[in-house]
Every structure is written in C-alpha cells, then in structure tokens.
Short mmCIF file of C-alpha atoms in Angstrom, two decimals:
data_model
loop_
_atom_site.label_atom_id
_atom_site.label_comp_id
_atom_site.label_asym_id
_atom_site.label_seq_id
_atom_site.Cartn_x
_atom_site.Cartn_y
_atom_site.Cartn_z
CA MET A 166 0.00 0.00 0.00
CA ALA A 167 2.59 2.51 1.07
CA LYS A 168 4.70 3.38 -1.89
CA PRO A 169 8.44 3.86 -1.39
CA ASN A 170 9.71 6.80 -3.40
CA GLY A 171 9.67 6.32 -7.10
CA VAL A 172 8.64 2.67 -7.03
CA PRO A 173 5.70 1.91 -9.30
CA SER A 174 2.64 0.63 -7.52
CA VAL A 175 0.39 -2.07 -8.97
CA CYS A 176 -3.02 -3.15 -7.74
CA ILE A 177 -4.24 -6.56 -8.91
CA MET A 178 -7.87 -7.65 -8.60
CA GLY A 179 -8.34 -11.43 -8.61
CA CYS A 180 -5.85 -13.80 -7.02
CA GLY A 181 -6.29 -16.73 -9.34
CA ARG A 182 -3.39 -18.28 -11.21
CA VAL A 183 -2.85 -15.27 -13.43
CA GLY A 184 -3.28 -12.72 -10.65
CA ALA A 185 -0.91 -14.58 -8.34
CA MET A 186 1.69 -15.01 -11.05
CA LEU A 187 1.55 -11.33 -11.93
CA ALA A 188 1.88 -10.39 -8.27
CA GLU A 189 5.04 -12.49 -7.98
CA ARG A 190 6.54 -11.03 -11.11
CA PHE A 191 5.92 -7.43 -10.17
CA HIS A 192 7.14 -8.13 -6.65
CA ASP A 193 10.38 -9.55 -8.10
CA LEU A 194 10.72 -6.31 -10.06
CA HIS A 195 10.39 -4.48 -6.71
CA TYR A 196 7.06 -2.90 -7.59
CA ALA A 197 4.73 -2.14 -4.67
CA VAL A 198 2.16 -4.90 -5.14
CA HIS A 199 -1.33 -5.19 -3.68
CA VAL A 200 -3.79 -8.02 -4.39
CA ILE A 201 -7.58 -8.08 -3.94
CA ASP A 202 -9.81 -11.16 -3.87
CA LEU A 203 -13.28 -12.00 -2.63
CA ASN A 204 -11.99 -15.18 -1.11
CA ALA A 205 -9.14 -14.93 1.40
CA GLU A 206 -8.10 -18.53 0.66
CA ALA A 207 -7.04 -17.43 -2.81
CA PHE A 208 -4.12 -15.56 -1.25
CA GLY A 209 -2.61 -18.99 -0.56
CA ARG A 210 -1.50 -18.93 -4.19
CA LEU A 211 0.95 -16.15 -3.38
CA ASN A 212 4.34 -17.70 -2.69
CA ASP A 213 5.91 -14.59 -1.28
CA ARG A 214 5.10 -14.34 2.38
CA GLU A 215 5.43 -10.59 2.58
CA VAL A 216 2.91 -10.02 -0.20
CA ARG A 217 0.60 -12.70 1.16
CA GLU A 218 0.56 -11.34 4.68
CA HIS A 219 0.84 -7.60 4.22
CA HIS A 220 -0.34 -6.67 0.77
CA THR A 221 -3.71 -8.29 0.31
CA THR A 222 -7.29 -7.09 0.76
CA GLN A 223 -10.29 -9.37 0.97
CA GLY A 224 -13.33 -7.87 -0.73
CA ASP A 225 -15.24 -7.11 -3.88
CA GLY A 226 -13.01 -5.13 -6.19
CA THR A 227 -15.97 -3.63 -8.04
CA ASP A 228 -16.75 -1.70 -4.86
CA PRO A 229 -14.92 1.64 -4.77
CA GLU A 230 -14.63 1.39 -1.00
CA VAL A 231 -12.74 -1.89 -1.24
CA LEU A 232 -10.47 -0.48 -3.93
CA GLU A 233 -9.71 2.46 -1.71
CA ARG A 234 -8.81 0.15 1.16
CA ALA A 235 -6.46 -1.63 -1.22
CA GLY A 236 -4.70 1.65 -1.85
CA ILE A 237 -5.86 2.28 -5.38
CA GLY A 238 -5.48 5.98 -4.74
CA ASP A 239 -1.71 5.54 -4.98
CA ALA A 240 -1.65 2.91 -7.72
CA ASP A 241 0.00 3.54 -11.06
CA ILE A 242 -1.33 0.34 -12.54
CA PHE A 243 -4.60 -1.52 -12.06
CA ILE A 244 -5.08 -5.04 -13.39
CA ALA A 245 -8.47 -6.82 -13.27
CA VAL A 246 -8.14 -10.58 -13.67
CA THR A 247 -11.05 -12.19 -11.84
CA ASN A 248 -12.98 -14.95 -13.59
CA GLY A 249 -15.89 -12.68 -14.42
CA ASP A 250 -15.62 -10.57 -17.55
CA ASN A 251 -18.19 -8.11 -16.28
CA ARG A 252 -16.58 -7.75 -12.87
CA ASN A 253 -13.29 -6.99 -14.57
CA ILE A 254 -14.96 -4.50 -16.88
CA LEU A 255 -16.75 -2.68 -14.05
CA ALA A 256 -13.67 -2.56 -11.82
CA ALA A 257 -11.50 -1.33 -14.70
CA GLN A 258 -13.90 1.51 -15.35
CA VAL A 259 -14.06 2.44 -11.68
CA ALA A 260 -10.24 2.47 -11.55
CA LYS A 261 -9.97 4.56 -14.68
CA ARG A 262 -12.84 6.99 -14.18
CA GLN A 263 -13.14 7.41 -10.48
CA PHE A 264 -9.56 6.89 -9.32
CA GLU A 265 -7.84 8.04 -12.50
CA VAL A 266 -5.29 5.25 -12.45
CA LYS A 267 -2.88 5.82 -15.34
CA LYS A 268 -2.58 2.29 -16.63
CA VAL A 269 -5.64 0.07 -16.44
CA ILE A 270 -5.89 -3.32 -18.06
CA CYS A 271 -8.46 -6.07 -17.69
CA ARG A 272 -9.12 -9.59 -18.90
CA ILE A 273 -12.17 -10.23 -21.07
CA TYR A 274 -12.78 -13.79 -22.24
CA ASP A 275 -15.56 -12.84 -24.64
CA PRO A 276 -13.94 -11.65 -27.91
CA LYS A 277 -16.96 -9.47 -28.74
CA ARG A 278 -16.88 -7.61 -25.45
CA HIS A 279 -13.09 -7.35 -25.77
CA GLU A 280 -13.62 -5.56 -29.07
CA ILE A 281 -16.40 -3.28 -27.81
CA TYR A 282 -14.47 -2.14 -24.74
CA GLY A 283 -11.39 -1.51 -26.84
CA LYS A 284 -13.46 1.02 -28.73
CA LEU A 285 -14.70 2.48 -25.46
CA GLY A 286 -11.13 3.09 -24.32
CA ILE A 287 -10.76 0.17 -21.93
CA GLN A 288 -7.65 -1.81 -22.60
CA SER A 289 -8.13 -5.55 -22.31
CA ILE A 290 -6.56 -8.84 -23.24
CA CYS A 291 -8.66 -11.70 -24.54
CA PRO A 292 -7.37 -15.16 -23.52
CA THR A 293 -9.83 -16.80 -25.89
CA ILE A 294 -8.25 -15.21 -28.94
CA ILE A 295 -4.75 -15.75 -27.60
CA GLY A 296 -5.47 -19.41 -26.82
CA ALA A 297 -7.14 -20.19 -30.12
CA ASP A 298 -4.43 -18.45 -32.13
CA THR A 299 -1.63 -20.12 -30.23
CA ILE A 300 -3.10 -23.59 -30.65
CA PHE A 301 -3.93 -22.92 -34.27
CA ALA A 302 -0.37 -21.80 -34.90
CA ALA A 303 1.04 -24.83 -33.08
CA VAL A 304 -1.04 -27.17 -35.24
CA THR A 305 -0.62 -25.50 -38.61
CA GLY A 306 2.95 -24.43 -38.03
CA GLU A 307 2.05 -20.91 -39.05
CA PRO A 308 3.79 -18.12 -37.17
CA LEU A 309 1.82 -16.21 -34.58
CA GLY A 310 0.75 -13.56 -37.09
CA ALA A 311 0.01 -10.03 -36.13
CA GLY A 312 1.46 -10.31 -32.65
CA LEU A 313 0.13 -8.99 -29.40
CA ALA A 314 -1.36 -5.81 -30.82
CA LEU A 315 -4.26 -7.99 -31.88
CA TYR A 316 -4.90 -9.23 -28.40
CA VAL A 317 -4.46 -6.03 -26.52
CA GLY A 318 -7.41 -3.80 -27.23
CA GLU A 319 -6.26 -0.53 -28.70
CA GLU A 320 -6.12 2.14 -26.09
CA GLN A 321 -8.17 4.98 -27.42
CA ARG A 322 -9.04 8.17 -25.71
CA GLY A 323 -12.55 7.53 -24.56
CA SER A 324 -14.31 10.74 -23.64
CA MET B 135 -54.49 -1.91 -18.28
CA THR B 136 -56.88 -2.57 -21.13
CA GLN B 137 -56.17 0.70 -22.82
CA PRO B 138 -53.15 0.49 -25.11
CA THR B 139 -50.60 3.15 -24.28
CA LYS B 140 -50.00 5.85 -26.81
CA GLN B 141 -47.26 3.95 -28.50
CA HIS B 142 -46.36 0.36 -28.82
CA GLN B 143 -42.73 -0.07 -27.83
CA TYR B 144 -40.20 -2.82 -27.77
CA PHE B 145 -38.51 -3.70 -24.46
CA ILE B 146 -35.66 -6.08 -23.81
CA ILE B 147 -35.38 -7.04 -20.17
CA GLY B 148 -32.11 -8.48 -18.89
CA GLY B 149 -32.53 -10.63 -15.80
CA GLY B 150 -35.51 -12.80 -14.89
CA GLY B 151 -35.57 -12.27 -11.15
CA ARG B 152 -38.58 -10.83 -9.41
CA VAL B 153 -37.99 -7.33 -10.77
CA GLY B 154 -37.66 -8.62 -14.34
CA TYR B 155 -40.74 -10.79 -13.95
CA PHE B 156 -43.01 -8.03 -12.67
CA LEU B 157 -41.71 -5.60 -15.27
CA ALA B 158 -42.44 -8.06 -18.06
CA ARG B 159 -45.91 -8.73 -16.72
CA SER B 160 -46.77 -5.05 -16.45
CA LEU B 161 -45.38 -4.15 -19.86
CA LEU B 162 -47.20 -7.03 -21.52
CA ALA B 163 -50.41 -5.95 -19.84
CA ALA B 164 -49.86 -2.52 -21.34
CA HIS B 165 -49.58 -4.17 -24.78
CA HIS B 166 -45.90 -3.59 -25.31
CA GLU B 167 -43.61 -6.03 -27.01
CA VAL B 168 -41.31 -7.73 -24.52
CA VAL B 169 -38.43 -10.18 -24.54
CA LEU B 170 -37.06 -11.29 -21.20
CA LEU B 171 -33.53 -12.72 -21.16
CA GLU B 172 -32.51 -15.09 -18.39
CA LYS B 173 -29.44 -17.30 -18.00
CA ASP B 174 -30.80 -20.06 -15.81
CA PRO B 175 -32.75 -22.66 -17.87
CA ARG B 176 -34.91 -23.72 -14.93
CA ARG B 177 -35.96 -20.16 -14.29
CA VAL B 178 -36.66 -19.71 -18.03
CA ALA B 179 -39.09 -22.63 -18.01
CA GLU B 180 -40.78 -21.27 -14.90
CA LEU B 181 -41.11 -17.77 -16.35
CA ASN B 182 -42.40 -19.01 -19.69
CA ARG B 183 -45.14 -20.94 -17.92
CA GLU B 184 -46.28 -17.74 -16.25
CA LEU B 185 -45.69 -15.16 -18.94
CA GLY B 186 -46.20 -17.06 -22.18
CA ASP B 187 -43.40 -17.41 -24.67
CA VAL B 188 -41.57 -14.15 -24.11
CA VAL B 189 -38.61 -15.53 -22.20
CA GLU B 190 -35.41 -16.56 -23.91
CA ARG B 191 -32.49 -18.33 -22.40
CA GLY B 192 -29.31 -16.34 -22.72
CA ASP B 193 -26.84 -13.90 -21.26
CA ALA B 194 -27.99 -10.36 -22.00
CA CYS B 195 -24.38 -9.17 -21.76
CA GLU B 196 -23.50 -11.04 -24.93
CA VAL B 197 -23.79 -9.37 -28.29
CA LYS B 198 -25.12 -12.56 -29.83
CA THR B 199 -27.95 -12.89 -27.33
CA LEU B 200 -28.93 -9.26 -27.70
CA GLU B 201 -28.73 -9.58 -31.46
CA GLY B 202 -31.01 -12.61 -31.38
CA ALA B 203 -33.44 -10.67 -29.22
CA GLY B 204 -33.56 -7.89 -31.81
CA ALA B 205 -31.56 -5.26 -29.96
CA VAL B 206 -31.17 -3.14 -33.10
CA ARG B 207 -34.84 -2.28 -33.04
CA ALA B 208 -35.35 -2.18 -29.27
CA ASP B 209 -36.65 1.04 -27.75
CA TYR B 210 -35.55 0.14 -24.25
CA LEU B 211 -33.12 -2.15 -22.52
CA LEU B 212 -33.98 -2.74 -18.87
CA ALA B 213 -30.95 -4.09 -17.01
CA VAL B 214 -32.38 -5.53 -13.81
CA THR B 215 -30.25 -8.44 -12.66
CA GLY B 216 -29.06 -8.41 -9.06
CA GLU B 217 -25.47 -7.75 -10.14
CA ASP B 218 -24.30 -4.22 -10.85
CA GLU B 219 -21.52 -5.35 -13.17
CA ASP B 220 -23.91 -7.31 -15.37
CA ASN B 221 -26.34 -4.42 -15.54
CA LEU B 222 -23.63 -1.96 -16.50
CA VAL B 223 -22.15 -4.19 -19.16
CA MET B 224 -25.47 -5.00 -20.82
CA CYS B 225 -26.26 -1.30 -21.10
CA GLN B 226 -22.88 -0.53 -22.60
CA VAL B 227 -23.01 -3.48 -24.99
CA ALA B 228 -26.55 -2.54 -26.08
CA LYS B 229 -25.38 0.98 -26.88
CA ALA B 230 -21.91 0.39 -28.29
CA GLY B 231 -22.23 -3.09 -29.78
CA PHE B 232 -24.76 -2.29 -32.49
CA THR B 233 -25.04 -0.01 -35.45
CA ARG B 234 -28.46 1.53 -35.55
CA LYS B 235 -30.25 3.92 -37.85
CA PRO B 236 -29.40 7.45 -36.72
CA ASP B 237 -32.94 8.11 -35.55
CA LYS B 238 -33.13 4.86 -33.62
CA VAL B 239 -31.82 4.95 -30.07
CA CYS B 240 -32.12 2.30 -27.43
CA ARG B 241 -32.66 3.88 -24.03
CA THR B 242 -31.01 1.99 -21.22
CA ILE B 243 -32.35 1.74 -17.70
CA ALA B 244 -30.20 0.05 -15.08
CA ARG B 245 -30.71 -1.15 -11.55
CA VAL B 246 -27.75 -0.26 -9.35
CA ASN B 247 -27.34 -1.76 -5.90
CA ASN B 248 -24.10 -0.23 -4.71
CA ILE B 249 -24.75 3.48 -4.35
CA ALA B 250 -21.03 4.09 -4.75
CA ASN B 251 -21.46 3.04 -8.39
CA ILE B 252 -24.31 5.41 -9.28
CA LYS B 253 -22.08 8.22 -10.49
CA LEU B 254 -20.03 5.90 -12.65
CA PHE B 255 -23.14 4.48 -14.31
CA GLU B 256 -24.22 8.03 -15.09
CA GLN B 257 -20.86 8.94 -16.55
CA LEU B 258 -20.80 5.81 -18.65
CA GLY B 259 -23.99 6.67 -20.46
CA THR B 260 -26.75 4.71 -18.75
CA ASP B 261 -29.85 6.79 -19.47
CA VAL B 262 -31.79 6.09 -16.31
CA ILE B 263 -30.47 4.68 -13.06
CA VAL B 264 -32.71 3.09 -10.48
CA SER B 265 -31.13 2.36 -7.15
CA PRO B 266 -33.35 0.59 -4.64
CA THR B 267 -30.71 1.26 -2.00
CA GLN B 268 -30.73 4.99 -2.67
CA ASN B 269 -34.52 5.09 -2.82
CA ILE B 270 -34.83 3.47 0.57
CA LEU B 271 -32.20 5.77 2.04
CA ASP B 272 -34.11 8.75 0.66
CA ALA B 273 -37.31 7.40 2.17
CA ILE B 274 -35.63 7.04 5.55
CA GLY B 275 -34.39 10.61 5.27
CA THR B 276 -37.90 11.97 4.88
CA GLU B 277 -39.72 9.54 7.14
CA ILE B 278 -37.73 9.60 10.32
CA PRO B 279 -38.74 12.59 12.42
CA LEU B 280 -35.27 13.89 13.05
CA PRO B 281 -34.76 15.95 15.20
CA THR B 282 -38.07 15.80 17.05
CA VAL B 283 -38.60 19.39 18.00
CA ALA B 284 -35.33 21.26 17.93
CA HIS B 285 -34.96 24.30 20.08
CA ILE B 286 -33.25 27.11 18.36
CA SER B 287 -33.50 29.52 21.27
CA PRO B 288 -32.28 28.01 24.51
CA PRO B 289 -35.35 26.87 26.46
CA GLY B 290 -35.95 28.54 29.76
CA ASN B 291 -34.01 31.55 28.69
CA SER B 292 -36.90 33.57 27.39
CA GLY B 293 -39.70 32.53 29.69
CA ASP B 294 -42.45 30.63 27.95
CA VAL B 295 -41.33 31.43 24.40
CA HIS B 296 -39.40 29.09 22.15
CA LEU B 297 -38.18 29.22 18.60
CA VAL B 298 -38.46 25.62 17.38
CA GLU B 299 -37.84 23.62 14.26
CA VAL B 300 -40.08 20.63 13.39
CA ARG B 301 -40.22 18.31 10.44
CA VAL B 302 -43.60 16.88 9.48
CA ALA B 303 -43.39 13.10 9.89
CA GLY B 304 -44.59 10.55 7.33
CA ASP B 305 -47.38 9.45 9.69
CA ALA B 306 -48.14 12.82 11.23
CA ALA B 307 -51.78 13.47 12.16
CA ALA B 308 -51.73 16.87 10.45
CA ARG B 309 -50.53 15.57 7.11
CA GLY B 310 -52.78 16.73 4.28
CA LYS B 311 -54.61 19.17 6.57
CA PRO B 312 -54.57 22.95 6.51
CA LEU B 313 -52.21 24.62 8.93
CA ALA B 314 -55.15 26.37 10.66
CA THR B 315 -56.56 23.04 11.88
CA LEU B 316 -53.59 22.58 14.22
CA GLY B 317 -55.28 25.00 16.63
CA LEU B 318 -52.27 27.19 17.22
CA GLN B 319 -53.52 30.32 18.97
CA LYS B 320 -52.25 33.80 18.95
CA PRO B 321 -48.83 34.26 20.32
CA ASN B 322 -47.98 30.97 18.60
CA GLU B 323 -46.97 31.42 15.01
CA VAL B 324 -45.36 29.46 12.22
CA ILE B 325 -42.94 31.95 10.78
CA LEU B 326 -41.28 29.93 8.06
CA LEU B 327 -42.02 26.77 6.13
CA ILE B 328 -39.48 25.01 3.96
CA ARG B 329 -40.66 22.58 1.32
CA GLY B 330 -38.01 21.24 -1.04
CA THR B 331 -36.07 24.27 -2.21
CA GLU B 332 -38.84 26.76 -1.45
CA ASN B 333 -39.39 28.71 1.73
CA PHE B 334 -42.21 31.04 2.70
CA THR B 335 -44.51 32.09 5.52
CA PRO B 336 -47.55 29.82 5.27
CA VAL B 337 -51.13 31.06 5.56
CA GLY B 338 -53.74 29.21 7.63
CA ALA B 339 -55.19 27.48 4.59
CA PHE B 340 -51.83 26.01 3.64
CA THR B 341 -51.89 22.20 3.48
CA LEU B 342 -49.09 20.40 5.29
CA GLN B 343 -47.11 17.57 3.77
CA ALA B 344 -44.70 14.99 5.15
CA GLY B 345 -41.18 16.35 4.94
CA ASP B 346 -42.18 20.00 5.38
CA LYS B 347 -39.92 21.80 7.79
CA LEU B 348 -41.48 24.39 10.06
CA PHE B 349 -39.93 27.11 12.13
CA ALA B 350 -42.28 28.42 14.77
CA VAL B 351 -42.37 30.74 17.73
CA VAL B 352 -44.41 28.97 20.39
CA ASN B 353 -45.18 28.80 24.08
CA ASP B 354 -45.24 25.49 25.98
CA LYS B 355 -48.77 24.75 24.88
CA GLY B 356 -48.01 25.53 21.25
CA GLN B 357 -45.02 23.27 21.41
CA GLN B 358 -47.15 20.39 22.66
CA ILE B 359 -49.57 20.95 19.79
CA LEU B 360 -46.75 20.78 17.25
CA GLN B 361 -45.40 17.65 18.85
CA ARG B 362 -48.76 15.92 18.82
CA SER B 363 -49.83 16.84 15.32
CA LEU B 364 -46.59 16.87 13.37
CA LEU B 365 -44.36 14.17 14.75
CA GLY B 366 -46.57 11.11 14.32
CA GLY B 367 -45.74 7.73 15.85
CA GLN B 368 -46.80 9.10 19.28
CA GLY B 369 -43.56 11.09 19.22
#
C-alpha cells in the first residue's frame, strides 16, 4: 500500500493463477504490489510471504470502497483478472474513471466484449483469442501472425 | 391496463428475477412487445409458464444474445439483474455493440445496488439509473422525524417562548390538513415553512405535507400541539 519513493505501484484484482503469477513477477521487479480477492483462501496462491501477509485485501473489487482500502489511490497500474468478464470491466472503469489510475488493463474472455471495450477506451486482453491463435499456430505451423497488438485492445481516448 | 398506451414499444429485459418478472408482466399488460432474457434454464421454463413465450435463455451481456433478441430495433433495454456489473455491461453493450439507424436509439435503464457506483453508471452513459438502496435511504431521510422538535432559542431563557424547528413526519396526524386546523392560537406562530427548495410564511389554509420543515415561535402549549400533530408515531 505505502509506496516507497519512485517505485511503481500495482493493484491486482483477482488472485487466481494469473493474478498470483503477476503479483510475484511485479514483486520480483520491486514494484509495490497489492492483491484483492473476494476469497481470502485465494491468497494462498501467493508464494511470497510478505505479499501474502501484508499486501492483500479481501473484498469485492468492483466496490470503490474496497479499492480504496487496497490503496488504489496511490496505484500507477490496475489489473483486473477475476474470472468474471463483467466484474473486470466494471472494476477497470471504476479504476480509470473514479480513481484516474494511469494504466488500467483487464481480462475479457468474450472476444466481442473485448472488441467493444477496446473502442470504449478500456484496454483488455482476450485469452480466448490468444489461446485459439496459439493452438492454431502450433497445429498448422504458421507463425503467430500479427502479434500482441491484436490481443491487446487498442487504447483509445474515450471521452 | 386494457387501454393500449399511446405507442407500442419494444422492451428487452435483462434478468428474470422478481424485478424482471413483474416488469415483463406489467409491460405485456400494457400491450408492449417484450423479450425477457434469463441465464438459468430452470428459471426460463418457470417464467415461460407464467408469462407465455416471451422468455429466452441467454446472457444479455453477450452481443449474440442481444442480437437474437432484436436489440437493433429495441426502444428500451432494462438491465435488472441483481449484479451491478452485469447491468452496466449490458447497457454498454446494447449501446456500443450495435449499429443503428441514426434516428433509432435504445434507451437503457439500469438497476444499481451499490450506491457508490451510481455516479459511474451516469458517466458511462446509462440513461436512467434506479437504485433501490438509494430510494430506501431517501425514504428514511424523509420519514424519520429527526430531530423531534429542535430548540433554536435556549429553552428557559426567554420565559415561555421558544423558537423551534419541526419536520412533518410521514405518519403525522396533520398531514394533508390545513395549517389552521392545528389549533395554534395567537402568540404561537409558524414563521417559516421550507418545502423542497422553497421557503415562505404559510397562511392558515396552507396544506401540510410529510417532509415539510417548520420554524415556529411557540409557548409550551403551542409546542405540545406541534409535537402531537406533526411528529406522528406518538412522538
């Protein structure tokens, strides 16, 4: 929560496999990491004891009050990776609009919603497209075409 | 009920809970066209038995489902699931996920449970927001007789004369009656009445409403009268 001078601060919503892995990676990079999950047991996925014991908040990350408790006010980056597309979408918009977090990214499984929110200025990654493309490439031997730009929704200036 | 409303309109309702069910029933009774979208197949069967074949199984947050329900020609989308995130997303998808004729807009109405999200929903283009939580809080604000009779001048300081503030309770005896029927006699006087954003000195024929705030100069007897007739609940 407390941010040592100059160290980027990242708030991660959803402590599933992806959330936990991201938390570890950013922690290794010496970012200030904070993780939110509805279920406190999910924090067991965090290997680093310091993160697990001191940088977690149990609660619903679509609730601005919970985000505030998790220190989103100081966060430079907000990542929404719960299992619910809509929860991720709502939380991302709260982070962006209400707390004006600079970098906000969320996971959207549904390719259609991924596309729509890209147009609305919400940056997202779509594991469905990434998975299908990767498997397709592995089977056909074709290279992984257009690269990540395809999977990361264009960040446009939404009004 | 039997009289068709001025215009026949097309409503898509997202969420077949109790709110969605009663909305569908009322709109159908008013001869509107309605499709109700619900995810749970068991609930769909139940709803179809009661409403006739207007319920479709599907997730109203998905473009495909909305497309199948004819979202391009819908006049209204009513997002009334119990989950704020689902309601927000279906409104946004209904607006941004379709290309419509320029003169054809789909108005979105969303139910919002967490009052902390109301502002965001507004900013993100939901046309109408209905928050049961906020409505109930508002009702509490006008119903609870707070503070009972507040003394503005310190009691006992000016003999038998008090400047008091009273709010007319939701169950007050004097509700809907003219001010004169309170029986306030001469030195007692209501000097100011505040209703909403207006304030004025009321005449005797003025009809009192719950929520009105009165400032009055009264003696002990006058104060008892105000207490009895304006506070309700044997306050």
